[in-house]
Amino acid sequence: MAAMVEIIPAAPAHADVMAALHAMAFADPALSGPAWDAPAFAGFLATPGIMGFILMEDGEPCALSLWRQVLDEGELLTIGTDPAARGRGHGATLLRHGLAHLRANGVARVFLEVAVTNTAAQSLYASQGFTNAGRRRGYYQHAGLSIDANVMATDLT
Ligand SMILES: CC(C)(COP(=O)(O)OP(=O)(O)OC[C@H]1O[C@@H](n2cnc3c(N)ncnc32)[C@H](O)[C@@H]1OP(=O)(O)O)[C@@H](O)C(=O)NCCC(=O)NCCS
């Protein structure tokens, strides 16, 4: 039987779930630095203009996304899938869902930063229409590593 997938909007009460998902998704410290904890997510989710989503598969949370909107500009703050649930289309589903949500809110252009070493995420973003729009030198500084970020962007209009 096909798994049931649903996406729910995250409220501050979901901070623990978001933090647990983020810790699983970003367990590799080379990806983007330390995982954000529950108080950090509670703060994000209580901030106007920031919105989060949790993808549930058969009732289990297995992927998250977090976005920021300022006027007609959007930013993907983070996205991640539990390693045990990767390769099933959840990242692409969450990305499409978030972009549709921002478009409906009047966003015209969406940006994100991704480590130049993170080829999986870059492929995911390219598959949903993002193209390279710049580079930030030494954007990720963690565990003695200094990794450049690619800025990627897509138009929603
Ligand atoms: C990037 C990430 C979110 C992808 O999640 P996912 O649920 O496995 O992604 P999907 O199954 O929806 O894959 C969608 C597309 O992404 C790309 N992709 C995903 N994983 C990939 C991999 N390991 N290698 C290359 N491309 C990959 C492919 O284009 C894929 O499309 P396809 O299946 O038709 O080939 C996941 O690997 C992750 O959580 N990584 C750690 C956290 C992270 O790096 N987040 C982004 C920070 S900027």
mmCIF file of C-alpha atoms and ligand atoms in Angstrom:
data_model
loop_
_atom_site.group_PDB
_atom_site.id
_atom_site.type_symbol
_atom_site.label_atom_id
_atom_site.label_comp_id
_atom_site.label_asym_id
_atom_site.label_seq_id
_atom_site.Cartn_x
_atom_site.Cartn_y
_atom_site.Cartn_z
ATOM 1 C CA MET A 1 0.000 0.000 0.000
ATOM 2 C CA ALA A 2 1.280 3.480 -0.836
ATOM 3 C CA ALA A 3 2.497 5.553 2.124
ATOM 4 C CA MET A 4 0.287 8.467 3.157
ATOM 5 C CA VAL A 5 2.178 11.748 2.897
ATOM 6 C CA GLU A 6 0.880 15.014 4.308
ATOM 7 C CA ILE A 7 2.484 18.389 5.013
ATOM 8 C CA ILE A 8 1.508 20.330 8.103
ATOM 9 C CA PRO A 9 2.374 23.952 8.931
ATOM 10 C CA ALA A 10 4.683 24.160 11.954
ATOM 11 C CA ALA A 11 3.669 26.203 15.008
ATOM 12 C CA PRO A 12 5.985 27.111 17.936
ATOM 13 C CA ALA A 13 4.582 23.988 19.661
ATOM 14 C CA HIS A 14 6.330 21.916 16.954
ATOM 15 C CA ALA A 15 9.772 23.272 17.909
ATOM 16 C CA ASP A 16 10.867 19.949 19.457
ATOM 17 C CA VAL A 17 9.855 17.980 16.359
ATOM 18 C CA MET A 18 11.571 20.478 14.057
ATOM 19 C CA ALA A 19 14.768 20.368 16.137
ATOM 20 C CA ALA A 20 14.788 16.549 16.179
ATOM 21 C CA LEU A 21 14.300 16.408 12.395
ATOM 22 C CA HIS A 22 17.001 19.030 11.847
ATOM 23 C CA ALA A 23 19.461 17.142 14.055
ATOM 24 C CA MET A 24 18.852 13.922 12.084
ATOM 25 C CA ALA A 25 19.057 15.631 8.700
ATOM 26 C CA PHE A 26 22.217 17.581 9.559
ATOM 27 C CA ALA A 27 24.049 14.897 11.556
ATOM 28 C CA ASP A 28 27.007 15.326 9.197
ATOM 29 C CA PRO A 29 28.745 18.434 10.657
ATOM 30 C CA ALA A 30 30.353 19.218 7.317
ATOM 31 C CA LEU A 31 26.920 20.094 5.922
ATOM 32 C CA SER A 32 26.151 23.427 7.547
ATOM 33 C CA GLY A 33 27.337 23.645 11.123
ATOM 34 C CA PRO A 34 25.605 22.716 14.357
ATOM 35 C CA ALA A 35 21.967 21.667 14.346
ATOM 36 C CA TRP A 36 19.471 24.283 15.515
ATOM 37 C CA ASP A 37 17.924 23.362 18.847
ATOM 38 C CA ALA A 38 14.292 23.566 19.999
ATOM 39 C CA PRO A 39 14.549 27.097 21.496
ATOM 40 C CA ALA A 40 15.998 28.304 18.192
ATOM 41 C CA PHE A 41 13.063 26.801 16.272
ATOM 42 C CA ALA A 42 10.557 28.175 18.809
ATOM 43 C CA GLY A 43 12.018 31.626 18.174
ATOM 44 C CA PHE A 44 11.929 31.212 14.391
ATOM 45 C CA LEU A 45 8.350 29.933 14.383
ATOM 46 C CA ALA A 46 7.149 32.831 16.536
ATOM 47 C CA THR A 47 8.720 35.401 14.192
ATOM 48 C CA PRO A 48 6.426 37.146 11.698
ATOM 49 C CA GLY A 49 7.411 36.287 8.134
ATOM 50 C CA ILE A 50 8.994 32.939 9.073
ATOM 51 C CA MET A 51 7.082 29.747 8.301
ATOM 52 C CA GLY A 52 7.918 26.099 8.728
ATOM 53 C CA PHE A 53 6.481 22.864 7.386
ATOM 54 C CA ILE A 54 6.735 19.250 8.486
ATOM 55 C CA LEU A 55 6.255 16.363 6.078
ATOM 56 C CA MET A 56 4.598 13.355 7.695
ATOM 57 C CA GLU A 57 4.752 9.882 6.178
ATOM 58 C CA ASP A 58 2.177 7.507 7.644
ATOM 59 C CA GLY A 59 1.898 9.836 10.656
ATOM 60 C CA GLU A 60 5.668 10.005 11.298
ATOM 61 C CA PRO A 61 7.540 13.312 10.870
ATOM 62 C CA CYS A 62 10.348 12.723 8.386
ATOM 63 C CA ALA A 63 11.274 16.017 6.707
ATOM 64 C CA LEU A 64 11.168 19.741 7.430
ATOM 65 C CA SER A 65 11.488 23.082 5.692
ATOM 66 C CA LEU A 66 11.794 26.624 7.060
ATOM 67 C CA TRP A 67 11.250 29.792 5.026
ATOM 68 C CA ARG A 68 11.386 33.543 5.482
ATOM 69 C CA GLN A 69 9.385 36.127 3.543
ATOM 70 C CA VAL A 70 10.222 39.834 3.403
ATOM 71 C CA LEU A 71 7.786 41.656 1.128
ATOM 72 C CA ASP A 72 8.068 39.996 -2.299
ATOM 73 C CA GLU A 73 11.323 38.173 -1.537
ATOM 74 C CA GLY A 74 11.594 34.705 -0.028
ATOM 75 C CA GLU A 75 14.452 32.708 1.440
ATOM 76 C CA LEU A 76 14.767 29.019 2.156
ATOM 77 C CA LEU A 77 16.366 28.915 5.619
ATOM 78 C CA THR A 78 16.659 25.150 5.853
ATOM 79 C CA ILE A 79 15.331 21.904 4.437
ATOM 80 C CA GLY A 80 16.157 18.362 5.422
ATOM 81 C CA THR A 81 14.961 14.778 5.302
ATOM 82 C CA ASP A 82 15.598 12.075 7.903
ATOM 83 C CA PRO A 83 18.384 9.933 6.365
ATOM 84 C CA ALA A 84 16.123 6.855 6.738
ATOM 85 C CA ALA A 85 13.494 8.495 4.507
ATOM 86 C CA ARG A 86 15.694 9.971 1.752
ATOM 87 C CA GLY A 87 15.299 9.280 -1.943
ATOM 88 C CA ARG A 88 11.496 9.026 -1.748
ATOM 89 C CA GLY A 89 10.729 12.489 -3.107
ATOM 90 C CA HIS A 90 10.071 14.162 0.255
ATOM 91 C CA GLY A 91 12.639 16.938 -0.252
ATOM 92 C CA ALA A 92 11.201 17.790 -3.675
ATOM 93 C CA THR A 93 7.630 17.640 -2.324
ATOM 94 C CA LEU A 94 8.462 20.038 0.533
ATOM 95 C CA LEU A 95 10.325 22.380 -1.792
ATOM 96 C CA ARG A 96 7.426 22.547 -4.283
ATOM 97 C CA HIS A 97 4.941 23.011 -1.444
ATOM 98 C CA GLY A 98 6.926 25.868 0.133
ATOM 99 C CA LEU A 99 7.427 27.623 -3.206
ATOM 100 C CA ALA A 100 3.691 27.392 -3.957
ATOM 101 C CA HIS A 101 2.932 28.796 -0.513
ATOM 102 C CA LEU A 102 5.306 31.746 -1.017
ATOM 103 C CA ARG A 103 3.935 32.405 -4.514
ATOM 104 C CA ALA A 104 0.413 32.525 -3.088
ATOM 105 C CA ASN A 105 1.719 35.028 -0.498
ATOM 106 C CA GLY A 106 2.985 37.340 -3.249
ATOM 107 C CA VAL A 107 6.661 36.318 -3.318
ATOM 108 C CA ALA A 108 8.337 36.938 -6.689
ATOM 109 C CA ARG A 109 11.879 35.611 -6.106
ATOM 110 C CA VAL A 110 13.342 33.043 -3.714
ATOM 111 C CA PHE A 111 16.976 32.706 -2.638
ATOM 112 C CA LEU A 112 18.954 30.116 -0.735
ATOM 113 C CA GLU A 113 22.538 29.337 0.209
ATOM 114 C CA VAL A 114 23.990 25.867 -0.220
ATOM 115 C CA ALA A 115 27.487 24.583 0.511
ATOM 116 C CA VAL A 116 29.467 24.117 -2.707
ATOM 117 C CA THR A 117 30.227 20.585 -1.468
ATOM 118 C CA ASN A 118 26.534 19.667 -1.028
ATOM 119 C CA THR A 119 25.825 18.152 -4.428
ATOM 120 C CA ALA A 120 22.635 16.333 -3.326
ATOM 121 C CA ALA A 121 20.971 19.565 -2.216
ATOM 122 C CA GLN A 122 22.185 21.442 -5.306
ATOM 123 C CA SER A 123 20.617 18.746 -7.524
ATOM 124 C CA LEU A 124 17.387 18.986 -5.558
ATOM 125 C CA TYR A 125 17.253 22.775 -5.990
ATOM 126 C CA ALA A 126 18.154 22.621 -9.690
ATOM 127 C CA SER A 127 15.383 20.044 -10.208
ATOM 128 C CA GLN A 128 12.888 22.634 -8.928
ATOM 129 C CA GLY A 129 14.100 25.526 -11.085
ATOM 130 C CA PHE A 130 16.827 27.160 -8.965
ATOM 131 C CA THR A 131 19.914 28.438 -10.790
ATOM 132 C CA ASN A 132 23.225 29.797 -9.505
ATOM 133 C CA ALA A 133 23.114 33.493 -8.614
ATOM 134 C CA GLY A 134 26.430 34.050 -6.828
ATOM 135 C CA ARG A 135 28.930 32.716 -4.324
ATOM 136 C CA ARG A 136 29.687 33.602 -0.696
ATOM 137 C CA ARG A 137 33.263 32.839 0.316
ATOM 138 C CA GLY A 138 33.697 31.026 3.650
ATOM 139 C CA TYR A 139 29.945 31.167 4.359
ATOM 140 C CA TYR A 140 30.015 27.981 6.438
ATOM 141 C CA GLN A 141 32.564 28.034 9.273
ATOM 142 C CA HIS A 142 32.429 24.935 11.434
ATOM 143 C CA ALA A 143 34.738 22.353 12.997
ATOM 144 C CA GLY A 144 37.780 24.034 11.474
ATOM 145 C CA LEU A 145 36.208 23.970 8.012
ATOM 146 C CA SER A 146 35.596 26.989 5.821
ATOM 147 C CA ILE A 147 33.231 26.156 2.991
ATOM 148 C CA ASP A 148 31.948 28.496 0.306
ATOM 149 C CA ALA A 149 28.231 28.721 -0.423
ATOM 150 C CA ASN A 150 26.524 28.969 -3.761
ATOM 151 C CA VAL A 151 23.631 31.406 -3.787
ATOM 152 C CA MET A 152 20.776 29.959 -5.826
ATOM 153 C CA ALA A 153 17.581 31.723 -6.863
ATOM 154 C CA THR A 154 14.357 31.136 -8.716
ATOM 155 C CA ASP A 155 11.629 33.443 -10.010
ATOM 156 C CA LEU A 156 8.054 32.623 -9.100
ATOM 157 C CA THR A 157 6.373 35.037 -11.464
HETATM 158 C C1 LIG B 1 19.048 17.323 0.207
HETATM 159 C C2 LIG B 1 17.951 16.494 0.872
HETATM 160 C C3 LIG B 1 16.992 17.440 1.594
HETATM 161 C C4 LIG B 1 17.191 15.717 -0.226
HETATM 162 O O1 LIG B 1 16.077 15.093 0.423
HETATM 163 P P1 LIG B 1 15.339 13.812 -0.227
HETATM 164 O O2 LIG B 1 14.028 13.691 0.478
HETATM 165 O O3 LIG B 1 16.240 12.634 -0.189
HETATM 166 O O4 LIG B 1 15.181 14.318 -1.724
HETATM 167 P P2 LIG B 1 14.238 13.715 -2.882
HETATM 168 O O5 LIG B 1 14.055 12.242 -2.704
HETATM 169 O O6 LIG B 1 13.011 14.547 -2.948
HETATM 170 O O7 LIG B 1 15.122 13.994 -4.180
HETATM 171 C C5 LIG B 1 14.750 15.013 -5.101
HETATM 172 C C6 LIG B 1 15.910 15.290 -6.039
HETATM 173 O O8 LIG B 1 17.036 15.782 -5.309
HETATM 174 C C7 LIG B 1 18.242 15.296 -5.901
HETATM 175 N N1 LIG B 1 18.930 14.431 -4.938
HETATM 176 C C8 LIG B 1 18.456 14.008 -3.750
HETATM 177 N N2 LIG B 1 19.401 13.247 -3.127
HETATM 178 C C9 LIG B 1 20.468 13.201 -3.949
HETATM 179 C C10 LIG B 1 21.761 12.596 -3.864
HETATM 180 N N3 LIG B 1 22.157 11.885 -2.795
HETATM 181 N N4 LIG B 1 22.616 12.783 -4.904
HETATM 182 C C11 LIG B 1 22.255 13.506 -5.972
HETATM 183 N N5 LIG B 1 21.031 14.096 -6.122
HETATM 184 C C12 LIG B 1 20.170 13.957 -5.113
HETATM 185 C C13 LIG B 1 17.822 14.544 -7.150
HETATM 186 O O9 LIG B 1 17.764 15.477 -8.214
HETATM 187 C C14 LIG B 1 16.436 14.081 -6.772
HETATM 188 O O10 LIG B 1 15.618 13.830 -7.873
HETATM 189 P P3 LIG B 1 15.538 12.321 -8.482
HETATM 190 O O11 LIG B 1 15.139 11.439 -7.336
HETATM 191 O O12 LIG B 1 14.499 12.435 -9.534
HETATM 192 O O13 LIG B 1 16.906 12.000 -8.969
HETATM 193 C C15 LIG B 1 18.538 15.437 1.848
HETATM 194 O O14 LIG B 1 19.592 14.748 1.210
HETATM 195 C C16 LIG B 1 19.044 16.035 3.157
HETATM 196 O O15 LIG B 1 18.305 16.173 4.124
HETATM 197 N N6 LIG B 1 20.359 16.363 3.213
HETATM 198 C C17 LIG B 1 20.973 16.872 4.444
HETATM 199 C C18 LIG B 1 20.483 18.250 4.763
HETATM 200 C C19 LIG B 1 20.822 19.233 3.667
HETATM 201 O O16 LIG B 1 21.875 19.163 3.040
HETATM 202 N N7 LIG B 1 19.905 20.186 3.437
HETATM 203 C C20 LIG B 1 20.103 21.257 2.476
HETATM 204 C C21 LIG B 1 21.006 22.318 3.070
HETATM 205 S S1 LIG B 1 21.253 23.679 1.938
#
